mmCIF file of C-alpha atoms in Angstrom:
data_model
loop_
_atom_site.group_PDB
_atom_site.id
_atom_site.type_symbol
_atom_site.label_atom_id
_atom_site.label_comp_id
_atom_site.label_asym_id
_atom_site.label_seq_id
_atom_site.Cartn_x
_atom_site.Cartn_y
_atom_site.Cartn_z
ATOM 1 C CA UNK A 3 86.511 134.617 39.215
ATOM 2 C CA UNK A 4 87.393 131.665 41.069
ATOM 3 C CA UNK A 5 91.313 132.741 41.447
ATOM 4 C CA UNK A 6 90.350 135.912 43.061
ATOM 5 C CA UNK A 7 88.048 133.784 45.124
ATOM 6 C CA UNK A 8 90.830 131.311 45.977
ATOM 7 C CA UNK A 9 93.393 133.502 47.984
ATOM 8 C CA UNK A 10 91.366 135.130 50.404
ATOM 9 C CA UNK A 11 89.901 131.519 51.409
ATOM 10 C CA UNK A 12 92.941 129.672 51.974
ATOM 11 C CA UNK A 13 94.404 132.417 54.274
ATOM 12 C CA UNK A 14 91.039 134.009 55.584
ATOM 13 C CA UNK A 15 91.198 132.058 59.148
ATOM 14 C CA UNK A 16 94.775 133.470 60.334
ATOM 15 C CA UNK A 17 94.533 136.728 58.390
ATOM 16 C CA UNK A 18 91.554 138.433 58.943
ATOM 17 C CA UNK A 19 90.916 140.246 56.155
ATOM 18 C CA UNK A 20 94.071 142.496 55.921
ATOM 19 C CA UNK A 21 96.918 141.992 53.651
ATOM 20 C CA UNK A 22 95.418 138.755 52.369
ATOM 21 C CA UNK A 23 97.688 138.330 48.767
ATOM 22 C CA UNK A 24 100.662 138.818 50.813
ATOM 23 C CA UNK A 25 100.016 136.360 53.598
ATOM 24 C CA UNK A 26 100.704 133.085 52.388
ATOM 25 C CA UNK A 27 104.342 133.371 51.421
ATOM 26 C CA UNK A 28 105.037 135.381 54.485
ATOM 27 C CA UNK A 29 103.494 132.409 56.727
ATOM 28 C CA UNK A 30 105.291 129.979 54.771
ATOM 29 C CA UNK A 31 108.525 131.849 56.099
ATOM 30 C CA UNK A 32 107.656 132.219 59.545
ATOM 31 C CA UNK A 33 106.568 128.389 59.422
ATOM 32 C CA UNK A 34 110.001 127.843 57.649
ATOM 33 C CA UNK A 35 112.014 130.011 60.506
ATOM 34 C CA UNK A 36 110.126 127.958 62.933
ATOM 35 C CA UNK A 37 111.281 124.795 61.901
ATOM 36 C CA UNK A 38 114.828 125.802 61.688
ATOM 37 C CA UNK A 39 114.713 127.062 65.047
ATOM 38 C CA UNK A 40 113.071 123.567 65.986
ATOM 39 C CA UNK A 41 116.158 121.924 64.525
ATOM 40 C CA UNK A 42 118.742 124.080 66.117
ATOM 41 C CA UNK A 43 116.907 123.503 69.909
ATOM 42 C CA UNK A 44 116.969 119.953 69.172
ATOM 43 C CA UNK A 45 120.538 119.851 68.931
ATOM 44 C CA UNK A 46 120.957 122.118 72.208
ATOM 45 C CA UNK A 47 118.485 119.600 73.693
ATOM 46 C CA UNK A 48 120.568 116.501 72.393
ATOM 47 C CA UNK A 49 123.760 118.276 74.186
ATOM 48 C CA UNK A 50 122.067 119.045 77.181
ATOM 49 C CA UNK A 51 120.456 115.531 77.819
ATOM 50 C CA UNK A 52 123.575 113.449 76.724
ATOM 51 C CA UNK A 53 125.370 115.701 79.128
ATOM 52 C CA UNK A 54 123.438 114.813 81.878
ATOM 53 C CA UNK A 55 123.621 111.194 81.394
ATOM 54 C CA UNK A 56 127.269 111.638 81.165
ATOM 55 C CA UNK A 57 127.547 113.799 84.117
ATOM 56 C CA UNK A 58 125.583 111.578 86.396
ATOM 57 C CA UNK A 59 126.660 108.207 85.033
ATOM 58 C CA UNK A 60 130.445 109.414 85.668
ATOM 59 C CA UNK A 61 129.744 110.705 89.273
ATOM 60 C CA UNK A 62 131.818 108.557 91.811
ATOM 61 C CA UNK A 63 133.633 109.393 95.065
ATOM 62 C CA UNK A 64 135.217 107.623 97.656
ATOM 63 C CA UNK A 65 136.860 108.940 101.080
ATOM 64 C CA UNK A 66 140.578 108.356 101.800
ATOM 65 C CA UNK A 67 139.342 106.623 105.014
ATOM 66 C CA UNK A 68 136.915 104.086 106.325
ATOM 67 C CA UNK A 69 135.364 102.431 109.377
ATOM 68 C CA UNK A 70 134.883 99.219 110.444
ATOM 69 C CA UNK A 71 130.538 99.518 109.328
ATOM 70 C CA UNK A 72 130.936 101.889 106.452
ATOM 71 C CA UNK A 73 132.664 101.762 103.297
ATOM 72 C CA UNK A 74 132.345 105.949 102.435
ATOM 73 C CA UNK A 75 131.502 105.876 98.927
ATOM 74 C CA UNK A 76 129.063 107.373 97.019
ATOM 75 C CA UNK A 77 128.108 106.788 93.635
ATOM 76 C CA UNK A 78 125.225 107.259 91.167
ATOM 77 C CA UNK A 79 123.937 103.677 91.363
ATOM 78 C CA UNK A 80 123.501 104.433 95.173
ATOM 79 C CA UNK A 81 120.438 106.155 94.239
ATOM 80 C CA UNK A 82 117.690 104.798 92.309
ATOM 81 C CA UNK A 83 116.680 108.371 91.512
ATOM 82 C CA UNK A 84 119.832 108.740 89.857
ATOM 83 C CA UNK A 85 120.029 105.578 87.918
ATOM 84 C CA UNK A 86 116.694 106.532 86.590
ATOM 85 C CA UNK A 87 118.305 109.825 85.601
ATOM 86 C CA UNK A 88 120.924 108.630 83.606
ATOM 87 C CA UNK A 89 118.455 105.812 81.837
ATOM 88 C CA UNK A 90 116.028 108.245 81.274
ATOM 89 C CA UNK A 91 118.357 110.910 79.618
ATOM 90 C CA UNK A 92 119.906 108.588 77.359
ATOM 91 C CA UNK A 93 116.658 107.443 76.359
ATOM 92 C CA UNK A 94 115.701 111.077 75.738
ATOM 93 C CA UNK A 95 119.316 112.061 73.703
ATOM 94 C CA UNK A 96 118.095 108.749 71.426
ATOM 95 C CA UNK A 97 114.856 110.095 70.778
ATOM 96 C CA UNK A 98 116.037 113.523 69.659
ATOM 97 C CA UNK A 99 118.420 112.178 67.381
ATOM 98 C CA UNK A 100 116.034 110.406 65.598
ATOM 99 C CA UNK A 101 113.506 113.041 65.704
ATOM 100 C CA UNK A 102 115.888 115.169 63.785
ATOM 101 C CA UNK A 103 115.170 114.013 59.968
ATOM 102 C CA UNK A 104 111.289 114.840 61.158
ATOM 103 C CA UNK A 105 112.535 118.383 61.882
ATOM 104 C CA UNK A 106 114.555 117.990 58.883
ATOM 105 C CA UNK A 107 111.245 117.702 57.147
ATOM 106 C CA UNK A 108 109.517 120.223 58.250
ATOM 107 C CA UNK A 109 111.862 122.779 57.393
ATOM 108 C CA UNK A 110 112.263 121.478 53.495
ATOM 109 C CA UNK A 111 108.204 121.201 53.603
ATOM 110 C CA UNK A 112 107.111 123.551 55.898
ATOM 111 C CA UNK A 113 103.275 123.509 55.210
ATOM 112 C CA UNK A 114 103.332 119.530 55.708
ATOM 113 C CA UNK A 115 101.321 119.056 58.935
ATOM 114 C CA UNK A 116 102.684 115.513 59.470
ATOM 115 C CA UNK A 117 105.566 115.515 60.961
ATOM 116 C CA UNK A 118 105.014 118.308 63.362
ATOM 117 C CA UNK A 119 101.647 116.439 64.484
ATOM 118 C CA UNK A 120 104.136 113.344 65.000
ATOM 119 C CA UNK A 121 106.983 115.446 66.768
ATOM 120 C CA UNK A 122 104.352 117.260 69.308
ATOM 121 C CA UNK A 123 102.816 114.044 70.424
ATOM 122 C CA UNK A 124 106.268 112.286 71.032
ATOM 123 C CA UNK A 125 107.787 115.694 72.542
ATOM 124 C CA UNK A 126 104.902 115.624 74.868
ATOM 125 C CA UNK A 127 105.532 111.946 75.815
ATOM 126 C CA UNK A 128 109.667 112.736 76.517
ATOM 127 C CA UNK A 129 109.036 115.840 77.855
ATOM 128 C CA UNK A 130 106.905 113.975 80.512
ATOM 129 C CA UNK A 131 109.665 111.073 80.916
ATOM 130 C CA UNK A 132 112.501 114.140 81.031
ATOM 131 C CA UNK A 133 110.490 115.816 83.815
ATOM 132 C CA UNK A 134 109.665 113.326 85.930
ATOM 133 C CA UNK A 135 113.716 112.027 86.100
ATOM 134 C CA UNK A 136 114.929 115.228 86.267
ATOM 135 C CA UNK A 137 112.809 116.278 89.148
ATOM 136 C CA UNK A 138 113.082 112.868 90.991
ATOM 137 C CA UNK A 139 117.057 113.483 90.979
ATOM 138 C CA UNK A 140 116.513 117.181 92.053
ATOM 139 C CA UNK A 141 114.660 116.249 95.004
ATOM 140 C CA UNK A 142 117.709 113.521 96.296
ATOM 141 C CA UNK A 143 120.210 116.219 95.470
ATOM 142 C CA UNK A 144 118.169 118.458 97.765
ATOM 143 C CA UNK A 145 118.203 115.809 100.400
ATOM 144 C CA UNK A 146 121.929 115.284 99.791
ATOM 145 C CA UNK A 147 122.707 119.023 100.517
ATOM 146 C CA UNK A 148 120.033 119.791 103.134
ATOM 147 C CA UNK A 149 119.416 116.489 104.805
ATOM 148 C CA UNK A 150 116.023 116.023 106.638
ATOM 149 C CA UNK A 151 115.766 116.779 110.435
ATOM 150 C CA UNK A 152 112.509 114.679 111.178
ATOM 151 C CA UNK A 153 113.806 111.165 109.458
ATOM 152 C CA UNK A 154 117.058 111.599 110.485
ATOM 153 C CA UNK A 155 118.733 111.329 107.401
ATOM 154 C CA UNK A 156 121.870 113.586 107.131
ATOM 155 C CA UNK A 157 123.075 115.899 104.651
ATOM 156 C CA UNK A 158 126.203 113.905 103.271
ATOM 157 C CA UNK A 159 127.229 117.039 100.860
ATOM 158 C CA UNK A 160 129.558 117.946 103.496
ATOM 159 C CA UNK A 161 131.707 114.549 102.660
ATOM 160 C CA UNK A 162 130.847 113.865 99.301
ATOM 161 C CA UNK A 163 131.600 117.503 97.935
ATOM 162 C CA UNK A 164 132.753 116.548 94.196
ATOM 163 C CA UNK A 165 129.787 114.316 94.047
ATOM 164 C CA UNK A 166 127.145 116.253 94.875
ATOM 165 C CA UNK A 167 128.597 118.917 92.719
ATOM 166 C CA UNK A 168 128.565 116.690 89.369
ATOM 167 C CA UNK A 169 124.943 115.410 90.513
ATOM 168 C CA UNK A 170 123.882 118.916 90.684
ATOM 169 C CA UNK A 171 125.149 119.781 87.388
ATOM 170 C CA UNK A 172 123.789 116.744 85.958
ATOM 171 C CA UNK A 173 119.992 117.791 87.295
ATOM 172 C CA UNK A 174 120.504 121.779 86.173
ATOM 173 C CA UNK A 175 121.406 120.017 82.775
ATOM 174 C CA UNK A 176 118.570 117.698 82.438
ATOM 175 C CA UNK A 177 116.171 120.755 83.261
ATOM 176 C CA UNK A 178 117.531 123.111 80.550
ATOM 177 C CA UNK A 179 116.299 120.060 78.636
ATOM 178 C CA UNK A 180 112.917 120.220 79.934
ATOM 179 C CA UNK A 181 112.729 123.760 79.151
ATOM 180 C CA UNK A 182 113.914 123.197 75.656
ATOM 181 C CA UNK A 183 110.998 120.792 75.119
ATOM 182 C CA UNK A 184 108.611 123.130 76.556
ATOM 183 C CA UNK A 185 109.648 125.752 73.786
ATOM 184 C CA UNK A 186 109.829 122.937 71.323
ATOM 185 C CA UNK A 187 106.074 121.823 71.431
ATOM 186 C CA UNK A 188 104.790 125.601 71.864
ATOM 187 C CA UNK A 189 106.551 126.052 68.849
ATOM 188 C CA UNK A 190 104.867 123.108 66.986
ATOM 189 C CA UNK A 191 101.632 124.270 68.301
ATOM 190 C CA UNK A 192 102.305 127.619 66.904
ATOM 191 C CA UNK A 193 103.205 126.318 63.664
ATOM 192 C CA UNK A 194 100.483 123.556 63.744
ATOM 193 C CA UNK A 195 97.831 126.457 63.766
ATOM 194 C CA UNK A 196 99.420 129.167 61.492
ATOM 195 C CA UNK A 197 98.274 127.239 58.556
ATOM 196 C CA UNK B 25 79.369 130.549 41.630
ATOM 197 C CA UNK B 26 80.808 131.564 44.578
ATOM 198 C CA UNK B 27 79.059 129.652 47.107
ATOM 199 C CA UNK B 28 79.734 126.321 45.177
ATOM 200 C CA UNK B 29 83.642 126.978 45.110
ATOM 201 C CA UNK B 30 83.646 127.723 49.156
ATOM 202 C CA UNK B 31 83.012 124.514 50.125
ATOM 203 C CA UNK B 32 86.196 122.556 48.484
ATOM 204 C CA UNK B 33 88.289 125.771 49.407
ATOM 205 C CA UNK B 34 87.858 125.156 53.084
ATOM 206 C CA UNK B 35 88.518 121.741 53.331
ATOM 207 C CA UNK B 36 90.688 120.784 50.835
ATOM 208 C CA UNK B 37 94.134 120.863 52.714
ATOM 209 C CA UNK B 38 92.897 117.800 54.858
ATOM 210 C CA UNK B 39 90.717 115.655 52.686
ATOM 211 C CA UNK B 40 92.689 115.815 49.475
ATOM 212 C CA UNK B 41 90.021 115.454 46.925
ATOM 213 C CA UNK B 42 87.748 112.829 48.044
ATOM 214 C CA UNK B 43 84.054 113.443 49.233
ATOM 215 C CA UNK B 44 84.511 117.118 49.594
ATOM 216 C CA UNK B 45 81.095 117.887 50.438
ATOM 217 C CA UNK B 46 80.423 115.448 53.416
ATOM 218 C CA UNK B 47 84.172 116.414 54.732
ATOM 219 C CA UNK B 48 83.657 119.280 56.673
ATOM 220 C CA UNK B 49 80.569 118.281 58.592
ATOM 221 C CA UNK B 50 81.757 115.076 59.919
ATOM 222 C CA UNK B 51 85.099 116.625 60.946
ATOM 223 C CA UNK B 52 83.275 119.138 62.771
ATOM 224 C CA UNK B 53 81.913 116.442 64.602
ATOM 225 C CA UNK B 54 84.870 114.514 65.357
ATOM 226 C CA UNK B 55 86.510 118.000 66.739
ATOM 227 C CA UNK B 56 83.375 118.730 69.003
ATOM 228 C CA UNK B 57 83.672 115.101 69.763
ATOM 229 C CA UNK B 58 87.261 115.830 71.235
ATOM 230 C CA UNK B 59 86.490 119.072 72.536
ATOM 231 C CA UNK B 60 83.258 117.378 74.746
ATOM 232 C CA UNK B 61 86.117 114.420 75.628
ATOM 233 C CA UNK B 62 88.562 117.542 76.572
ATOM 234 C CA UNK B 63 86.042 118.926 79.013
ATOM 235 C CA UNK B 64 85.427 115.857 80.683
ATOM 236 C CA UNK B 65 88.817 115.127 81.203
ATOM 237 C CA UNK B 66 89.568 118.425 82.464
ATOM 238 C CA UNK B 67 86.873 117.626 85.515
ATOM 239 C CA UNK B 68 88.963 114.117 86.144
ATOM 240 C CA UNK B 69 91.834 116.016 86.264
ATOM 241 C CA UNK B 70 90.746 118.676 88.544
ATOM 242 C CA UNK B 71 89.776 115.843 91.031
ATOM 243 C CA UNK B 72 92.748 113.750 90.617
ATOM 244 C CA UNK B 73 95.046 117.201 91.339
ATOM 245 C CA UNK B 74 93.135 118.685 93.787
ATOM 246 C CA UNK B 75 92.669 114.807 95.870
ATOM 247 C CA UNK B 76 96.392 114.671 95.705
ATOM 248 C CA UNK B 77 96.813 118.369 97.382
ATOM 249 C CA UNK B 78 94.083 117.768 100.206
ATOM 250 C CA UNK B 79 95.413 114.048 100.710
ATOM 251 C CA UNK B 80 99.129 115.536 100.888
ATOM 252 C CA UNK B 81 98.706 118.134 103.192
ATOM 253 C CA UNK B 82 95.775 116.278 105.591
ATOM 254 C CA UNK B 83 98.785 113.882 106.202
ATOM 255 C CA UNK B 84 100.166 113.979 109.880
ATOM 256 C CA UNK B 85 100.806 110.882 112.076
ATOM 257 C CA UNK B 86 102.528 111.428 115.582
ATOM 258 C CA UNK B 87 103.818 108.030 117.085
ATOM 259 C CA UNK B 88 102.269 107.197 120.563
ATOM 260 C CA UNK B 89 105.786 107.207 122.292
ATOM 261 C CA UNK B 90 108.932 109.565 122.363
ATOM 262 C CA UNK B 91 112.530 109.900 123.366
ATOM 263 C CA UNK B 92 114.757 112.558 124.675
ATOM 264 C CA UNK B 93 116.140 113.041 121.245
ATOM 265 C CA UNK B 94 113.327 112.372 118.749
ATOM 266 C CA UNK B 95 109.570 113.319 118.737
ATOM 267 C CA UNK B 96 108.369 110.691 116.135
ATOM 268 C CA UNK B 97 106.132 113.029 114.391
ATOM 269 C CA UNK B 98 105.599 113.105 110.653
ATOM 270 C CA UNK B 99 103.780 115.391 108.494
ATOM 271 C CA UNK B 100 103.643 116.618 105.178
ATOM 272 C CA UNK B 101 105.700 119.909 105.847
ATOM 273 C CA UNK B 102 108.552 117.742 107.523
ATOM 274 C CA UNK B 103 109.566 117.363 103.378
ATOM 275 C CA UNK B 104 110.059 119.879 101.097
ATOM 276 C CA UNK B 105 109.035 117.857 98.113
ATOM 277 C CA UNK B 106 105.861 117.173 100.112
ATOM 278 C CA UNK B 107 105.006 120.736 100.233
ATOM 279 C CA UNK B 108 106.013 121.719 96.856
ATOM 280 C CA UNK B 109 103.275 118.773 95.956
ATOM 281 C CA UNK B 110 100.468 120.474 97.898
ATOM 282 C CA UNK B 111 100.963 124.177 96.700
ATOM 283 C CA UNK B 112 101.611 122.680 92.625
ATOM 284 C CA UNK B 113 98.690 120.563 92.867
ATOM 285 C CA UNK B 114 96.504 123.462 94.259
ATOM 286 C CA UNK B 115 97.860 125.740 91.477
ATOM 287 C CA UNK B 116 97.479 123.172 88.923
ATOM 288 C CA UNK B 117 93.734 122.271 89.842
ATOM 289 C CA UNK B 118 92.964 126.347 90.224
ATOM 290 C CA UNK B 119 94.159 126.323 86.280
ATOM 291 C CA UNK B 120 92.520 123.648 85.187
ATOM 292 C CA UNK B 121 89.093 125.119 87.172
ATOM 293 C CA UNK B 122 89.879 128.489 85.234
ATOM 294 C CA UNK B 123 90.360 126.625 81.986
ATOM 295 C CA UNK B 124 87.091 125.182 81.637
ATOM 296 C CA UNK B 125 85.509 128.321 80.150
ATOM 297 C CA UNK B 126 88.326 127.728 77.123
ATOM 298 C CA UNK B 127 87.096 124.214 76.884
ATOM 299 C CA UNK B 128 83.515 125.038 76.831
ATOM 300 C CA UNK B 129 84.217 127.626 74.104
ATOM 301 C CA UNK B 130 85.927 124.775 72.004
ATOM 302 C CA UNK B 131 82.881 122.780 72.273
ATOM 303 C CA UNK B 132 80.657 125.387 71.183
ATOM 304 C CA UNK B 133 82.628 126.925 68.549
ATOM 305 C CA UNK B 134 84.738 123.575 67.197
ATOM 306 C CA UNK B 135 86.420 125.212 64.468
ATOM 307 C CA UNK B 136 87.796 127.715 66.514
ATOM 308 C CA UNK B 137 91.838 127.273 67.367
ATOM 309 C CA UNK B 138 92.550 130.207 69.869
ATOM 310 C CA UNK B 139 91.100 128.441 72.378
ATOM 311 C CA UNK B 140 92.705 125.069 71.432
ATOM 312 C CA UNK B 141 96.433 126.720 70.837
ATOM 313 C CA UNK B 142 95.828 128.812 74.236
ATOM 314 C CA UNK B 143 95.088 125.639 75.808
ATOM 315 C CA UNK B 144 97.981 123.541 74.514
ATOM 316 C CA UNK B 145 100.614 126.146 75.562
ATOM 317 C CA UNK B 146 99.295 126.398 79.268
ATOM 318 C CA UNK B 147 98.538 122.816 79.295
ATOM 319 C CA UNK B 148 102.375 121.745 78.395
ATOM 320 C CA UNK B 149 103.651 124.263 81.310
ATOM 321 C CA UNK B 150 101.232 123.057 83.823
ATOM 322 C CA UNK B 151 101.763 119.352 82.530
ATOM 323 C CA UNK B 152 105.862 120.471 83.527
ATOM 324 C CA UNK B 153 104.691 121.512 86.551
ATOM 325 C CA UNK B 154 102.745 118.504 87.785
ATOM 326 C CA UNK B 155 105.214 116.157 86.595
ATOM 327 C CA UNK B 156 107.893 117.758 88.645
ATOM 328 C CA UNK B 157 106.147 117.750 91.713
ATOM 329 C CA UNK B 158 104.797 114.570 91.705
ATOM 330 C CA UNK B 159 108.123 112.776 90.540
ATOM 331 C CA UNK B 160 109.888 114.830 93.190
ATOM 332 C CA UNK B 161 107.347 113.501 95.569
ATOM 333 C CA UNK B 162 107.413 109.764 94.391
ATOM 334 C CA UNK B 163 111.454 110.156 94.457
ATOM 335 C CA UNK B 164 111.154 111.284 98.864
ATOM 336 C CA UNK B 165 107.925 108.391 98.947
ATOM 337 C CA UNK B 166 110.411 105.474 97.576
ATOM 338 C CA UNK B 167 113.040 106.839 100.302
ATOM 339 C CA UNK B 168 110.434 106.507 102.990
ATOM 340 C CA UNK B 169 109.742 102.742 102.028
ATOM 341 C CA UNK B 170 113.022 101.858 100.888
ATOM 342 C CA UNK B 171 115.881 103.883 102.596
ATOM 343 C CA UNK B 172 119.322 104.228 101.363
ATOM 344 C CA UNK B 173 121.637 102.045 102.391
ATOM 345 C CA UNK B 174 124.885 104.055 101.398
ATOM 346 C CA UNK B 175 123.733 107.185 103.030
ATOM 347 C CA UNK B 176 122.287 105.525 105.768
ATOM 348 C CA UNK B 177 119.110 106.824 105.049
ATOM 349 C CA UNK B 178 116.729 104.650 107.026
ATOM 350 C CA UNK B 179 113.241 103.697 106.043
ATOM 351 C CA UNK B 180 110.814 105.183 107.974
ATOM 352 C CA UNK B 181 107.368 103.375 106.772
ATOM 353 C CA UNK B 182 107.832 100.668 109.065
ATOM 354 C CA UNK B 183 107.355 103.599 111.885
ATOM 355 C CA UNK B 184 105.022 105.752 109.924
ATOM 356 C CA UNK B 185 102.852 103.419 107.997
ATOM 357 C CA UNK B 186 99.479 105.563 107.539
ATOM 358 C CA UNK B 187 101.550 108.526 106.665
ATOM 359 C CA UNK B 188 103.201 106.516 104.052
ATOM 360 C CA UNK B 189 100.160 105.155 102.533
ATOM 361 C CA UNK B 190 98.452 108.593 102.431
ATOM 362 C CA UNK B 191 101.494 110.749 101.032
ATOM 363 C CA UNK B 192 101.884 107.337 98.420
ATOM 364 C CA UNK B 193 98.161 108.061 97.373
ATOM 365 C CA UNK B 194 98.715 111.597 97.162
ATOM 366 C CA UNK B 195 101.506 110.399 94.354
ATOM 367 C CA UNK B 196 99.588 108.197 92.556
ATOM 368 C CA UNK B 197 96.738 111.047 92.112
ATOM 369 C CA UNK B 198 99.166 113.550 91.104
ATOM 370 C CA UNK B 199 100.454 110.905 88.482
ATOM 371 C CA UNK B 200 96.832 110.106 87.098
ATOM 372 C CA UNK B 201 96.431 114.182 86.778
ATOM 373 C CA UNK B 202 99.847 114.106 84.927
ATOM 374 C CA UNK B 203 98.557 111.386 82.548
ATOM 375 C CA UNK B 204 95.085 113.125 81.725
ATOM 376 C CA UNK B 205 97.436 116.091 81.288
ATOM 377 C CA UNK B 206 99.281 114.329 78.152
ATOM 378 C CA UNK B 207 95.840 113.030 76.785
ATOM 379 C CA UNK B 208 94.666 116.652 76.859
ATOM 380 C CA UNK B 209 98.011 117.953 74.504
ATOM 381 C CA UNK B 210 97.547 114.758 72.122
ATOM 382 C CA UNK B 211 93.639 115.544 71.518
ATOM 383 C CA UNK B 212 94.527 119.471 71.350
ATOM 384 C CA UNK B 213 97.393 118.907 68.961
ATOM 385 C CA UNK B 214 94.905 116.572 67.032
ATOM 386 C CA UNK B 215 92.175 118.695 66.806
ATOM 387 C CA UNK B 216 94.786 121.829 66.139
ATOM 388 C CA UNK B 217 95.629 120.171 62.744
ATOM 389 C CA UNK B 218 92.391 118.514 61.535
ATOM 390 C CA UNK B 219 91.197 121.637 60.321
#
């Protein structure tokens, strides 16, 4: 009699009374699917974050003329926000590479909650880091495109077109990494619950 | 016999064989504590986000002199990033108020995973929103304080001291909301696991 009780007990929270015997196996499959998706998304996030870092770090444009007062040159280290983006995206990319083994453990053992909990907590921290750097760089890119009339900050993208295009690309790439992080956290939360 | 089997079954995943009878009650207490902490932190986050919105929305300074070309006036709607912060922080504050009932449900029923899952997913989305607005505003505040030599964007905080102080305060307040969001997500993840 104890075995007939065991099966509904271990799955009663999620399944709520229907298909009690089939549920645990199917749920393991869903978890494995989530873990595999997690791994693939992490690879995408690595590409996006390192792409953003490299794209921003190589942005540099010098105009072929100069005056007595200005040296018409723009590079990422003119702006703290762009330097912040390069450093942060490199750190985030490094974290994502180091997180791949934990993602693989989740694929091999879909019911282990330790790796998932570890990943969801660190993902949240690095999501915040990535979002902060992407948003601060986006804010500077916006200023470079549009300028600000009240403070007399002039748009520089008319002169530094290539520089602006490259930095905008880096910001878009880092925003892709942010979106992937949000998906990773939502998927980990779903997998943590469906146990 | 079925009742004596029920107790170890419902707690076997976390406790792994020791103190099987005592564990469920203690774990429920931990979960209830996390839920109460969650509620209190949400109240703090409401104060921080609405404080940031109001502080930024009321920032306005007009200097007591003007020239033919410039009207020396600074307000939050001169900068898109500051407008973004006001709108975003108002939305985040509204979401947090609406999330309070779900937090109360978690206090009353510490073992229910539905509300926690709902909150962790929406918290992640609004964490991203809050971080993006806080970081983009912080980036503009940094420029207002320090300026940028390469692009000839001059620091305006020498003139607009009060404006800068008030917008900096709003940014700090929104960063407090971000930190609370990270804590909320980590706590929800811990509570989701410990089932």
